[in-house]
Coordinates of C-alpha atoms and ligand atoms in Angstrom, one line a residue:
X1 CA 100.8 106.1 137.1
X2 CA 99.5 104.3 134.0
X3 CA 102.0 103.5 131.4
X4 CA 100.2 105.8 128.9
X5 CA 100.6 108.6 131.4
X6 CA 104.2 107.8 131.9
X7 CA 104.9 107.8 128.2
X8 CA 103.0 111.1 127.8
X9 CA 105.2 112.7 130.5
X10 CA 108.3 111.7 128.6
X11 CA 106.8 113.0 125.3
X12 CA 105.7 116.2 126.9
X13 CA 109.2 116.9 128.2
X14 CA 110.7 116.2 124.7
X15 CA 108.1 118.5 123.0
X16 CA 108.7 121.2 125.6
X17 CA 112.3 121.5 124.3
X18 CA 111.0 122.9 121.0
X19 CA 111.7 126.6 120.9
X20 CA 109.0 127.8 118.5
X21 CA 105.7 128.2 120.5
X22 CA 103.4 127.6 117.6
X23 CA 105.2 124.5 116.5
X24 CA 105.2 123.3 120.1
X25 CA 101.4 123.9 120.4
X26 CA 100.8 122.2 117.0
X27 CA 102.9 119.2 118.1
X28 CA 101.1 118.7 121.3
X29 CA 97.7 119.1 119.7
X30 CA 98.6 116.6 116.9
X31 CA 100.1 113.9 119.2
X32 CA 97.2 114.1 121.7
X33 CA 94.6 114.3 118.9
X34 CA 96.0 111.3 117.1
X35 CA 96.3 109.5 120.4
X36 CA 92.6 110.0 121.2
X37 CA 91.5 109.0 117.7
X38 CA 93.7 105.9 117.9
X39 CA 92.0 104.9 121.1
X40 CA 88.6 105.2 119.6
X41 CA 89.5 103.4 116.4
X42 CA 91.3 100.5 118.2
X43 CA 88.4 100.1 120.7
X44 CA 85.9 100.0 117.8
X45 CA 88.0 97.3 116.0
X46 CA 88.6 95.2 119.1
X47 CA 92.4 96.0 119.2
X48 CA 94.6 97.1 122.1
X49 CA 93.7 100.7 122.5
X50 CA 96.5 101.4 125.0
X51 CA 99.2 100.2 122.5
X52 CA 97.4 102.2 119.7
X53 CA 97.4 105.3 121.9
X54 CA 101.1 104.9 122.9
X55 CA 102.1 104.5 119.2
X56 CA 100.2 107.7 118.4
X57 CA 102.0 109.6 121.2
X58 CA 105.4 108.7 119.6
X59 CA 104.5 108.6 115.9
X60 CA 105.8 112.1 114.8
X61 CA 108.2 112.7 117.7
X62 CA 111.2 112.2 115.4
X63 CA 110.0 114.9 113.0
X64 CA 109.4 117.3 115.9
X65 CA 112.8 116.7 117.4
X66 CA 114.7 116.8 114.1
X67 CA 112.6 119.5 112.4
X68 CA 112.4 117.4 109.3
X69 CA 109.8 115.0 107.9
X70 CA 112.4 113.3 105.6
X71 CA 111.9 109.6 106.1
X72 CA 110.4 110.5 109.5
X73 CA 108.2 107.3 109.7
X74 CA 111.2 104.9 109.4
X75 CA 113.5 107.0 111.5
X76 CA 110.7 107.6 114.0
X77 CA 110.3 103.9 114.5
X78 CA 113.9 103.6 115.4
X79 CA 113.6 106.5 117.9
X80 CA 110.5 104.9 119.4
X81 CA 112.4 101.6 119.9
X82 CA 115.1 103.5 121.7
X83 CA 112.6 105.3 123.9
X84 CA 110.6 102.2 124.7
X85 CA 113.7 100.2 125.5
X86 CA 114.8 103.0 127.9
X87 CA 111.4 103.4 129.6
X88 CA 110.7 99.6 129.9
X89 CA 106.9 100.1 129.7
X90 CA 106.2 97.5 127.1
X91 CA 107.1 93.9 126.4
X92 CA 108.8 92.8 123.2
X93 CA 105.6 92.1 121.3
X94 CA 104.1 95.4 122.3
X95 CA 107.3 97.3 121.3
X96 CA 107.1 95.5 117.9
X97 CA 103.5 96.5 117.3
X98 CA 104.2 100.2 118.2
X99 CA 107.4 100.4 116.1
X100 CA 105.7 98.7 113.1
X101 CA 102.8 101.1 113.3
X102 CA 105.1 104.1 113.3
X103 CA 107.3 102.6 110.6
X104 CA 104.3 102.2 108.2
X105 CA 102.3 105.3 109.2
X106 CA 103.3 107.4 106.2
X107 CA 102.2 104.7 103.7
X108 CA 98.6 105.9 103.6
X109 CA 97.8 104.4 100.2
X110 CA 98.6 100.8 101.1
X111 CA 97.1 98.5 103.7
X112 CA 99.3 97.0 106.4
X113 CA 98.5 95.1 109.6
X114 CA 95.5 96.0 111.8
X115 CA 97.5 98.1 114.3
X116 CA 99.4 99.8 111.5
X117 CA 96.1 100.7 110.0
X118 CA 94.8 102.2 113.3
X119 CA 97.7 104.6 113.4
X120 CA 97.4 105.6 109.8
X121 CA 93.6 106.2 110.2
X122 CA 94.0 108.1 113.5
X123 CA 96.6 110.4 111.7
X124 CA 94.2 111.0 108.9
X125 CA 91.3 111.7 111.3
X126 CA 93.4 114.4 113.0
X127 CA 94.7 115.9 109.7
X128 CA 91.2 116.0 108.2
X129 CA 89.1 116.9 111.3
X130 CA 91.3 119.3 113.2
X131 CA 89.9 121.9 110.9
X132 CA 87.1 120.8 108.6
X133 CA 87.4 124.0 106.5
X134 CA 90.8 122.9 105.2
X135 CA 91.0 120.9 102.0
X136 CA 91.7 117.2 102.4
X137 CA 95.0 115.9 101.0
X138 CA 94.6 113.8 97.9
X139 CA 96.5 110.8 99.4
X140 CA 94.2 110.9 102.5
X141 CA 90.8 111.4 100.7
X142 CA 89.9 107.7 100.1
X143 CA 91.0 106.7 103.6
X144 CA 89.0 109.5 105.2
X145 CA 85.9 108.5 103.2
X146 CA 86.2 104.9 104.4
X147 CA 86.6 106.1 108.0
X148 CA 83.5 108.3 107.7
X149 CA 81.6 105.3 106.5
X150 CA 83.0 103.0 109.3
X151 CA 82.0 105.6 111.9
X152 CA 78.7 106.5 110.3
X153 CA 79.7 110.2 109.8
Ligands
LIG1 FE1 101.1 112.5 112.3

């Protein structure tokens, strides 16, 4: 089994503990949607798409488990570190990249490292493109426009 598949199996089991069916469906759609977008963006930028995809699968897990988005990026990075330490799927450097991306992913208005930016952009792609009839959040507008330009959309 690939390590992405193994991580997804773990995440699926965690998400399946959510009692609210709509929230559960939304969580799965978002994590897998961001994971796909992260793969595409990382591949386009010559970065490790597997690490990007794994970061995406974990990026909002804390919020889904706790039911709160308060400081979910920073707390989510801690949770991701615990999970990755337990699952032993990544080396130290890969764990750092994933946890850094999750830690910074809510800071959409600033620019961080290349892998951090992949996760932010993948999150924005899913927020904006999951339903194009919905208005785009102000803090995501500029980033979405840059992405449309980068991908020729
Ligand atoms: Fe997200």
